[in-house]
PDB file of C-alpha atoms in Angstrom:
ATOM      1  CA  MET A 248     -16.042  -4.748 -19.140  1.00  0.00           C
ATOM      2  CA  LEU A 249     -16.305  -2.344 -22.087  1.00  0.00           C
ATOM      3  CA  ALA A 250     -15.605   0.682 -19.858  1.00  0.00           C
ATOM      4  CA  LEU A 251     -12.499  -0.991 -18.455  1.00  0.00           C
ATOM      5  CA  THR A 252     -11.286  -1.861 -21.939  1.00  0.00           C
ATOM      6  CA  SER A 253     -11.816   1.710 -23.187  1.00  0.00           C
ATOM      7  CA  ALA A 254     -10.108   3.164 -20.111  1.00  0.00           C
ATOM      8  CA  PHE A 255      -7.149   0.802 -20.490  1.00  0.00           C
ATOM      9  CA  TRP A 256      -6.800   1.629 -24.184  1.00  0.00           C
ATOM     10  CA  ALA A 257      -6.834   5.347 -23.413  1.00  0.00           C
ATOM     11  CA  GLN A 258      -3.999   4.999 -20.894  1.00  0.00           C
ATOM     12  CA  ALA A 259      -1.546   3.597 -23.439  1.00  0.00           C
ATOM     13  CA  GLN A 260       0.651   6.405 -24.702  1.00  0.00           C
ATOM     14  CA  ASN A 261       1.501   5.455 -28.237  1.00  0.00           C
ATOM     15  CA  PRO A 262       3.860   7.236 -30.655  1.00  0.00           C
ATOM     16  CA  GLU A 263       0.953   9.019 -32.394  1.00  0.00           C
ATOM     17  CA  GLN A 264      -0.226  10.517 -29.095  1.00  0.00           C
ATOM     18  CA  GLU A 265       3.339  11.506 -28.206  1.00  0.00           C
ATOM     19  CA  GLU A 266       3.692  13.243 -31.575  1.00  0.00           C
ATOM     20  CA  MET A 267       0.443  15.179 -31.054  1.00  0.00           C
ATOM     21  CA  LEU A 268       1.604  16.261 -27.594  1.00  0.00           C
ATOM     22  CA  GLU A 269       4.992  17.343 -28.967  1.00  0.00           C
ATOM     23  CA  LYS A 270       3.320  19.533 -31.621  1.00  0.00           C
ATOM     24  CA  ILE A 271       0.947  21.095 -29.098  1.00  0.00           C
ATOM     25  CA  ASN A 272       3.791  21.815 -26.681  1.00  0.00           C
ATOM     26  CA  ALA A 273       6.038  23.200 -29.440  1.00  0.00           C
ATOM     27  CA  LEU A 274       3.306  25.734 -30.252  1.00  0.00           C
ATOM     28  CA  ARG A 275       2.886  26.557 -26.557  1.00  0.00           C
ATOM     29  CA  ALA A 276       6.654  26.997 -26.160  1.00  0.00           C
ATOM     30  CA  LYS A 277       6.855  29.749 -28.782  1.00  0.00           C
ATOM     31  CA  GLY A 278       3.440  31.398 -28.432  1.00  0.00           C
ATOM     32  CA  CYS A 279       1.225  32.287 -31.374  1.00  0.00           C
ATOM     33  CA  ASN A 280      -0.729  35.106 -32.982  1.00  0.00           C
ATOM     34  CA  CYS A 281      -4.311  33.940 -32.540  1.00  0.00           C
ATOM     35  CA  GLY A 282      -6.649  36.051 -34.635  1.00  0.00           C
ATOM     36  CA  GLY A 283      -4.744  39.274 -34.015  1.00  0.00           C
ATOM     37  CA  LEU A 284      -4.025  38.595 -30.343  1.00  0.00           C
ATOM     38  CA  PHE A 285      -0.547  37.343 -29.482  1.00  0.00           C
ATOM     39  CA  MET A 286      -0.772  34.548 -26.961  1.00  0.00           C
ATOM     40  CA  PRO A 287       2.547  34.326 -25.117  1.00  0.00           C
ATOM     41  CA  PRO A 288       4.346  31.055 -24.463  1.00  0.00           C
ATOM     42  CA  ALA A 289       2.689  28.781 -21.920  1.00  0.00           C
ATOM     43  CA  GLN A 290       3.821  25.815 -19.857  1.00  0.00           C
ATOM     44  CA  PRO A 291       3.857  22.411 -21.570  1.00  0.00           C
ATOM     45  CA  LEU A 292       0.816  20.193 -21.213  1.00  0.00           C
ATOM     46  CA  LYS A 293       0.678  16.580 -20.055  1.00  0.00           C
ATOM     47  CA  TRP A 294      -1.232  13.885 -21.923  1.00  0.00           C
ATOM     48  CA  ASN A 295      -4.137  12.674 -19.805  1.00  0.00           C
ATOM     49  CA  ALA A 296      -5.711   9.254 -20.357  1.00  0.00           C
ATOM     50  CA  VAL A 297      -8.964  10.240 -18.630  1.00  0.00           C
ATOM     51  CA  LEU A 298      -9.390  13.232 -20.958  1.00  0.00           C
ATOM     52  CA  MET A 299      -8.609  10.878 -23.841  1.00  0.00           C
ATOM     53  CA  THR A 300     -11.604   8.792 -22.832  1.00  0.00           C
ATOM     54  CA  SER A 301     -13.950  11.797 -22.677  1.00  0.00           C
ATOM     55  CA  ALA A 302     -12.696  13.136 -26.019  1.00  0.00           C
ATOM     56  CA  TYR A 303     -13.078   9.739 -27.675  1.00  0.00           C
ATOM     57  CA  ARG A 304     -16.597   9.298 -26.332  1.00  0.00           C
ATOM     58  CA  HIS A 305     -17.662  12.682 -27.715  1.00  0.00           C
ATOM     59  CA  ALA A 306     -16.112  12.031 -31.138  1.00  0.00           C
ATOM     60  CA  LYS A 307     -17.860   8.650 -31.263  1.00  0.00           C
ATOM     61  CA  ASP A 308     -21.186  10.157 -30.162  1.00  0.00           C
ATOM     62  CA  MET A 309     -21.028  12.861 -32.851  1.00  0.00           C
ATOM     63  CA  HIS A 310     -20.210  10.230 -35.467  1.00  0.00           C
ATOM     64  CA  LYS A 311     -23.004   7.870 -34.445  1.00  0.00           C
ATOM     65  CA  LYS A 312     -25.675  10.580 -34.041  1.00  0.00           C
ATOM     66  CA  LYS A 313     -24.462  12.671 -37.003  1.00  0.00           C
ATOM     67  CA  TYR A 314     -24.045  16.061 -35.345  1.00  0.00           C
ATOM     68  CA  PHE A 315     -21.126  18.456 -34.855  1.00  0.00           C
ATOM     69  CA  SER A 316     -21.353  20.617 -31.762  1.00  0.00           C
ATOM     70  CA  HIS A 317     -19.946  21.407 -28.336  1.00  0.00           C
ATOM     71  CA  TYR A 318     -23.414  20.447 -27.075  1.00  0.00           C
ATOM     72  CA  SER A 319     -24.804  16.950 -27.488  1.00  0.00           C
ATOM     73  CA  PRO A 320     -28.408  16.416 -28.613  1.00  0.00           C
ATOM     74  CA  THR A 321     -29.268  15.911 -24.929  1.00  0.00           C
ATOM     75  CA  GLY A 322     -27.626  19.218 -23.960  1.00  0.00           C
ATOM     76  CA  THR A 323     -24.445  17.967 -22.305  1.00  0.00           C
ATOM     77  CA  ASP A 324     -21.308  20.062 -22.716  1.00  0.00           C
ATOM     78  CA  VAL A 325     -17.573  19.563 -22.237  1.00  0.00           C
ATOM     79  CA  GLY A 326     -17.808  19.940 -18.452  1.00  0.00           C
ATOM     80  CA  ASP A 327     -20.484  17.252 -18.289  1.00  0.00           C
ATOM     81  CA  ARG A 328     -18.424  14.937 -20.513  1.00  0.00           C
ATOM     82  CA  ILE A 329     -15.292  15.377 -18.423  1.00  0.00           C
ATOM     83  CA  ASP A 330     -17.273  14.944 -15.187  1.00  0.00           C
ATOM     84  CA  ALA A 331     -18.659  11.660 -16.548  1.00  0.00           C
ATOM     85  CA  VAL A 332     -15.187  10.110 -16.770  1.00  0.00           C
ATOM     86  CA  GLY A 333     -14.191  11.174 -13.257  1.00  0.00           C
ATOM     87  CA  TYR A 334     -11.764  14.010 -14.024  1.00  0.00           C
ATOM     88  CA  VAL A 335     -12.350  16.516 -11.216  1.00  0.00           C
ATOM     89  CA  TRP A 336     -11.570  19.818 -12.887  1.00  0.00           C
ATOM     90  CA  SER A 337     -11.230  23.456 -11.980  1.00  0.00           C
ATOM     91  CA  TYR A 338     -10.902  24.439 -15.660  1.00  0.00           C
ATOM     92  CA  CYS A 339     -11.731  22.625 -18.879  1.00  0.00           C
ATOM     93  CA  GLY A 340     -12.070  23.292 -22.572  1.00  0.00           C
ATOM     94  CA  GLU A 341     -12.718  21.628 -25.901  1.00  0.00           C
ATOM     95  CA  ASN A 342     -11.672  21.996 -29.526  1.00  0.00           C
ATOM     96  CA  LEU A 343     -13.585  20.183 -32.272  1.00  0.00           C
ATOM     97  CA  GLY A 344     -12.775  19.350 -35.856  1.00  0.00           C
ATOM     98  CA  SER A 345     -14.556  17.534 -38.650  1.00  0.00           C
ATOM     99  CA  GLY A 346     -13.384  16.213 -41.991  1.00  0.00           C
ATOM    100  CA  GLN A 347      -9.634  16.545 -41.534  1.00  0.00           C
ATOM    101  CA  LYS A 348      -7.646  13.494 -42.701  1.00  0.00           C
ATOM    102  CA  ASN A 349      -4.968  13.611 -40.001  1.00  0.00           C
ATOM    103  CA  PHE A 350      -3.823  15.430 -36.885  1.00  0.00           C
ATOM    104  CA  ASP A 351      -1.636  17.873 -38.832  1.00  0.00           C
ATOM    105  CA  GLU A 352      -4.692  19.080 -40.766  1.00  0.00           C
ATOM    106  CA  VAL A 353      -6.923  19.521 -37.727  1.00  0.00           C
ATOM    107  CA  PHE A 354      -4.089  21.120 -35.748  1.00  0.00           C
ATOM    108  CA  GLU A 355      -3.502  23.665 -38.535  1.00  0.00           C
ATOM    109  CA  ASP A 356      -7.238  24.418 -38.665  1.00  0.00           C
ATOM    110  CA  TRP A 357      -7.263  24.957 -34.883  1.00  0.00           C
ATOM    111  CA  ILE A 358      -4.297  27.336 -35.142  1.00  0.00           C
ATOM    112  CA  GLN A 359      -6.055  29.309 -37.905  1.00  0.00           C
ATOM    113  CA  SER A 360      -9.201  29.719 -35.781  1.00  0.00           C
ATOM    114  CA  SER A 361      -8.766  32.450 -33.157  1.00  0.00           C
ATOM    115  CA  THR A 362     -10.898  30.730 -30.495  1.00  0.00           C
ATOM    116  CA  HIS A 363      -9.340  27.299 -31.007  1.00  0.00           C
ATOM    117  CA  CYS A 364      -5.846  28.785 -31.100  1.00  0.00           C
ATOM    118  CA  ARG A 365      -6.453  30.647 -27.832  1.00  0.00           C
ATOM    119  CA  MET A 366      -7.566  27.403 -26.227  1.00  0.00           C
ATOM    120  CA  LEU A 367      -4.365  25.714 -27.420  1.00  0.00           C
ATOM    121  CA  LEU A 368      -2.331  28.485 -25.754  1.00  0.00           C
ATOM    122  CA  ASN A 369      -4.512  28.886 -22.663  1.00  0.00           C
ATOM    123  CA  PRO A 370      -2.193  29.176 -19.625  1.00  0.00           C
ATOM    124  CA  GLU A 371      -4.930  27.860 -17.289  1.00  0.00           C
ATOM    125  CA  VAL A 372      -4.837  24.291 -18.593  1.00  0.00           C
ATOM    126  CA  GLU A 373      -2.350  21.572 -17.626  1.00  0.00           C
ATOM    127  CA  ASP A 374      -3.670  18.388 -19.271  1.00  0.00           C
ATOM    128  CA  VAL A 375      -4.715  17.517 -22.818  1.00  0.00           C
ATOM    129  CA  ALA A 376      -5.849  14.652 -25.017  1.00  0.00           C
ATOM    130  CA  VAL A 377      -6.973  14.327 -28.623  1.00  0.00           C
ATOM    131  CA  ALA A 378      -9.232  11.647 -30.065  1.00  0.00           C
ATOM    132  CA  GLN A 379     -10.606  10.855 -33.501  1.00  0.00           C
ATOM    133  CA  PHE A 380     -13.592   8.758 -34.452  1.00  0.00           C
ATOM    134  CA  GLY A 381     -14.645   8.638 -38.091  1.00  0.00           C
ATOM    135  CA  THR A 382     -14.261  12.158 -39.448  1.00  0.00           C
ATOM    136  CA  TYR A 383     -14.604  13.817 -36.028  1.00  0.00           C
ATOM    137  CA  TRP A 384     -11.766  15.168 -33.883  1.00  0.00           C
ATOM    138  CA  VAL A 385     -12.082  16.190 -30.236  1.00  0.00           C
ATOM    139  CA  GLN A 386      -9.411  17.816 -28.100  1.00  0.00           C
ATOM    140  CA  HIS A 387     -10.063  18.072 -24.373  1.00  0.00           C
ATOM    141  CA  PHE A 388      -8.150  20.323 -22.007  1.00  0.00           C
ATOM    142  CA  GLY A 389      -8.230  20.361 -18.240  1.00  0.00           C
ATOM    143  CA  LYS A 390      -6.771  21.548 -15.012  1.00  0.00           C
ATOM    144  CA  LYS A 391      -7.459  19.323 -12.054  1.00  0.00           C
ATOM    145  CA  PHE A 392      -9.204  20.732  -9.017  1.00  0.00           C
ATOM    146  CA  GLU A 393      -6.781  20.842  -6.116  1.00  0.00           C
ATOM    147  CA  GLN A 394      -8.497  20.461  -2.783  1.00  0.00           C
ATOM    148  CA  GLN A 395      -7.044  22.645  -0.013  1.00  0.00           C
ATOM    149  CA  GLN A 396      -5.829  20.823   3.088  1.00  0.00           C
ATOM    150  CA  ASN A 397      -6.809  22.340   6.431  1.00  0.00           C
ATOM    151  CA  ASP A 398      -3.925  22.500   8.892  1.00  0.00           C
TER     152      ASP A 398
END
């Protein structure tokens, strides 16, 4: 029942999530200088409830186990986390933050970091979600795997 409740909660697009998506897509619409490399404009992203669940789970895990890393203490990474929630991906990525008081602060920190900024502008991704638990922020990106149909 807990998994269903978490999945249902993650599907609800609230105004805060819409605002985060608007800010991400505004950055993608204009492009950005990411650590000396100009990343050109990229297509807008869609909010994805499944990625929201994986991001939330990682933020919660880092909070509970008191670590800050793209790798969990058991060695799982972003691909493993996204697999675990059933998002079948051909491309995925992750941005992390810790200690920021709100989305604007973590978003600004991501823009100021060349690797995080490049992930925000990555033209390969189509879906995004951001979650916070305690002082931890997780942003998951994905592009769904499209299976070819044989004619």
